[in-house]
């Protein structure tokens, strides 16, 4: 295996990353990664997948991540006037290919909190689907308990990687909520 420390850049934020990739040559230009570990600001991840050097940068990994939500907010939404609290979990697939990448998976947290100037809002037992591509980030069907009822949210951030800042859109529906 190999152990590497490096810097990753996500939007305008620089992440310190360290990873351990136990590699095994399978056939031809394929290397298999099994039980790899990736440590970044706000996340500890385990991954398994492959690298196809004949079709570089083709690679794909299934991964699970334990997330520190305050740090994740800082990475993805640096400068925002709200905070996150709690811990989260992500199960997904990362696919890197010539010209881009695709990350899909499920995010969940037993107690996800948002702190704003208007107060703190807890979202217990939150879970939703994530799809992140070079040009956009979508969090879909994010369901949670909320003040005695149920909330369903959706969030999009696009365009990413363009000179103009991305626009965020959020859709929230709720039922049985007692404020």
CSV table of C-alpha atoms in Angstrom, one decimal, residues 8-161:
chain,number,residue,atom,x,y,z
A,8,UNK,CA,-7.1,18.9,-1.9
A,9,UNK,CA,-9.0,22.0,-3.2
A,10,UNK,CA,-12.8,22.1,-3.0
A,11,UNK,CA,-14.3,25.3,-4.4
A,12,UNK,CA,-12.0,27.9,-2.7
A,13,UNK,CA,-11.3,25.8,0.4
A,14,UNK,CA,-8.1,24.0,0.8
A,15,UNK,CA,-8.4,20.6,2.6
A,16,UNK,CA,-5.5,18.8,4.3
A,17,UNK,CA,-5.9,15.1,3.3
A,18,UNK,CA,-4.0,12.0,4.2
A,19,UNK,CA,-4.8,8.6,2.8
A,20,UNK,CA,-3.7,5.0,2.9
A,21,UNK,CA,-4.4,2.9,-0.1
A,22,UNK,CA,-3.6,-0.8,0.1
A,23,UNK,CA,-3.2,-1.7,-3.6
A,24,UNK,CA,-3.3,-5.1,-5.3
A,25,UNK,CA,-2.7,-5.5,-9.1
A,26,UNK,CA,-5.6,-7.5,-10.5
A,27,UNK,CA,-5.0,-7.7,-14.3
A,28,UNK,CA,-3.3,-5.5,-16.9
A,29,UNK,CA,-3.6,-1.9,-15.9
A,30,UNK,CA,-6.2,-2.4,-13.1
A,31,UNK,CA,-5.3,-1.9,-9.5
A,32,UNK,CA,-7.7,-2.8,-6.7
A,33,UNK,CA,-7.9,-0.7,-3.6
A,34,UNK,CA,-9.2,-2.6,-0.6
A,35,UNK,CA,-9.9,-1.1,2.8
A,36,UNK,CA,-8.4,2.2,1.9
A,37,UNK,CA,-8.6,5.1,4.4
A,38,UNK,CA,-9.0,8.8,3.7
A,39,UNK,CA,-8.7,11.4,6.4
A,40,UNK,CA,-9.8,15.0,5.5
A,41,UNK,CA,-11.0,18.0,7.3
A,42,UNK,CA,-14.4,17.0,8.7
A,43,UNK,CA,-14.4,13.3,7.5
A,44,UNK,CA,-12.9,9.9,8.1
A,45,UNK,CA,-13.6,7.6,5.2
A,46,UNK,CA,-13.0,3.9,4.3
A,47,UNK,CA,-13.1,3.0,0.7
A,48,UNK,CA,-12.7,0.1,-1.8
A,49,UNK,CA,-12.6,0.2,-5.5
A,50,UNK,CA,-10.3,0.2,-8.6
A,51,UNK,CA,-8.0,2.4,-10.6
A,52,UNK,CA,-7.6,1.8,-14.4
A,53,UNK,CA,-4.3,3.3,-15.4
A,54,UNK,CA,-4.8,2.4,-19.1
A,55,UNK,CA,-7.8,4.8,-19.1
A,56,UNK,CA,-6.5,7.4,-16.6
A,57,UNK,CA,-8.1,9.0,-14.6
A,58,UNK,CA,-10.7,6.2,-14.6
A,59,UNK,CA,-11.4,5.0,-11.0
A,60,UNK,CA,-14.3,4.1,-8.9
A,61,UNK,CA,-14.7,3.6,-5.1
A,62,UNK,CA,-17.5,2.6,-2.8
A,63,UNK,CA,-17.0,4.5,0.5
A,64,UNK,CA,-18.4,5.2,3.9
A,65,UNK,CA,-17.6,8.4,5.8
A,66,UNK,CA,-18.1,9.6,9.3
A,67,UNK,CA,-18.7,13.3,9.2
A,68,UNK,CA,-18.2,16.2,11.6
A,69,UNK,CA,-20.9,18.5,10.4
A,70,UNK,CA,-19.5,21.8,11.7
A,71,UNK,CA,-16.3,21.2,9.7
A,72,UNK,CA,-18.3,20.0,6.7
A,73,UNK,CA,-20.3,23.3,6.8
A,74,UNK,CA,-16.9,25.2,6.7
A,75,UNK,CA,-15.7,23.2,3.8
A,76,UNK,CA,-18.8,23.4,1.6
A,77,UNK,CA,-20.3,26.7,2.8
A,78,UNK,CA,-17.4,28.8,4.0
A,79,UNK,CA,-18.5,32.3,4.9
A,80,UNK,CA,-22.1,31.3,5.4
A,81,UNK,CA,-23.9,33.1,8.3
A,82,UNK,CA,-25.2,29.8,9.8
A,83,UNK,CA,-23.7,26.9,11.5
A,84,UNK,CA,-24.2,23.1,11.6
A,85,UNK,CA,-23.9,20.8,14.6
A,86,UNK,CA,-23.9,17.1,15.0
A,87,UNK,CA,-22.3,14.1,13.3
A,88,UNK,CA,-23.3,12.4,10.1
A,89,UNK,CA,-22.7,9.3,8.0
A,90,UNK,CA,-22.4,9.0,4.2
A,91,UNK,CA,-22.5,5.8,2.2
A,92,UNK,CA,-21.8,6.3,-1.5
A,93,UNK,CA,-19.9,5.8,-4.7
A,94,UNK,CA,-17.2,8.1,-6.1
A,95,UNK,CA,-16.5,7.7,-9.9
A,96,UNK,CA,-13.7,9.8,-11.5
A,97,UNK,CA,-13.5,9.8,-15.3
A,98,UNK,CA,-11.9,11.9,-18.0
A,99,UNK,CA,-13.6,15.2,-17.8
A,100,UNK,CA,-15.3,14.9,-14.4
A,101,UNK,CA,-16.5,13.0,-11.5
A,102,UNK,CA,-19.8,11.7,-10.0
A,103,UNK,CA,-20.5,11.2,-6.3
A,104,UNK,CA,-23.8,9.6,-5.3
A,105,UNK,CA,-25.0,8.2,-2.0
A,106,UNK,CA,-27.0,8.6,1.2
A,107,UNK,CA,-26.3,11.0,4.0
A,108,UNK,CA,-27.8,10.6,7.4
A,109,UNK,CA,-27.5,11.9,11.0
A,110,UNK,CA,-29.3,10.9,14.2
A,111,UNK,CA,-29.3,14.6,15.2
A,112,UNK,CA,-28.6,17.3,12.6
A,113,UNK,CA,-28.8,20.9,13.9
A,114,UNK,CA,-28.8,24.2,12.1
A,115,UNK,CA,-27.9,27.4,14.1
A,116,UNK,CA,-29.0,30.7,12.6
A,117,UNK,CA,-29.5,34.2,13.9
A,118,UNK,CA,-33.2,33.2,14.3
A,119,UNK,CA,-32.4,30.3,16.6
A,120,UNK,CA,-31.4,26.6,16.6
A,121,UNK,CA,-33.3,24.1,14.5
A,122,UNK,CA,-32.9,20.4,15.3
A,123,UNK,CA,-33.6,17.8,12.6
A,124,UNK,CA,-33.6,14.4,14.3
A,125,UNK,CA,-33.1,11.2,12.2
A,126,UNK,CA,-32.4,13.0,9.0
A,127,UNK,CA,-31.6,11.1,5.8
A,128,UNK,CA,-31.4,11.9,2.1
A,129,UNK,CA,-29.8,11.3,-1.3
A,130,UNK,CA,-26.8,13.2,-2.6
A,131,UNK,CA,-25.6,13.7,-6.2
A,132,UNK,CA,-22.5,15.8,-6.7
A,133,UNK,CA,-21.1,16.5,-10.2
A,134,UNK,CA,-18.6,19.0,-11.4
A,135,UNK,CA,-21.3,21.5,-12.3
A,136,UNK,CA,-23.8,21.0,-9.4
A,137,UNK,CA,-24.6,19.6,-6.0
A,138,UNK,CA,-28.1,18.2,-5.3
A,139,UNK,CA,-29.4,16.9,-1.9
A,140,UNK,CA,-32.7,15.2,-2.6
A,141,UNK,CA,-35.5,13.9,-0.5
A,142,UNK,CA,-33.9,14.9,2.8
A,143,UNK,CA,-36.4,13.7,5.3
A,144,UNK,CA,-36.4,14.2,9.1
A,145,UNK,CA,-38.5,14.6,12.2
A,146,UNK,CA,-39.2,18.3,12.9
A,147,UNK,CA,-41.1,19.8,15.9
A,148,UNK,CA,-43.5,16.8,16.3
A,149,UNK,CA,-44.0,16.3,12.6
A,150,UNK,CA,-42.0,15.5,9.5
A,151,UNK,CA,-40.0,17.7,7.1
A,152,UNK,CA,-38.9,16.9,3.5
A,153,UNK,CA,-36.3,19.1,2.0
A,154,UNK,CA,-34.3,19.4,-1.2
A,155,UNK,CA,-31.3,21.5,-1.9
A,156,UNK,CA,-29.3,22.4,-5.0
A,157,UNK,CA,-26.2,24.5,-5.6
A,158,UNK,CA,-25.3,25.3,-9.2
A,159,UNK,CA,-23.5,26.1,-11.3
A,160,UNK,CA,-20.2,25.0,-9.7
A,161,UNK,CA,-16.8,25.6,-11.3
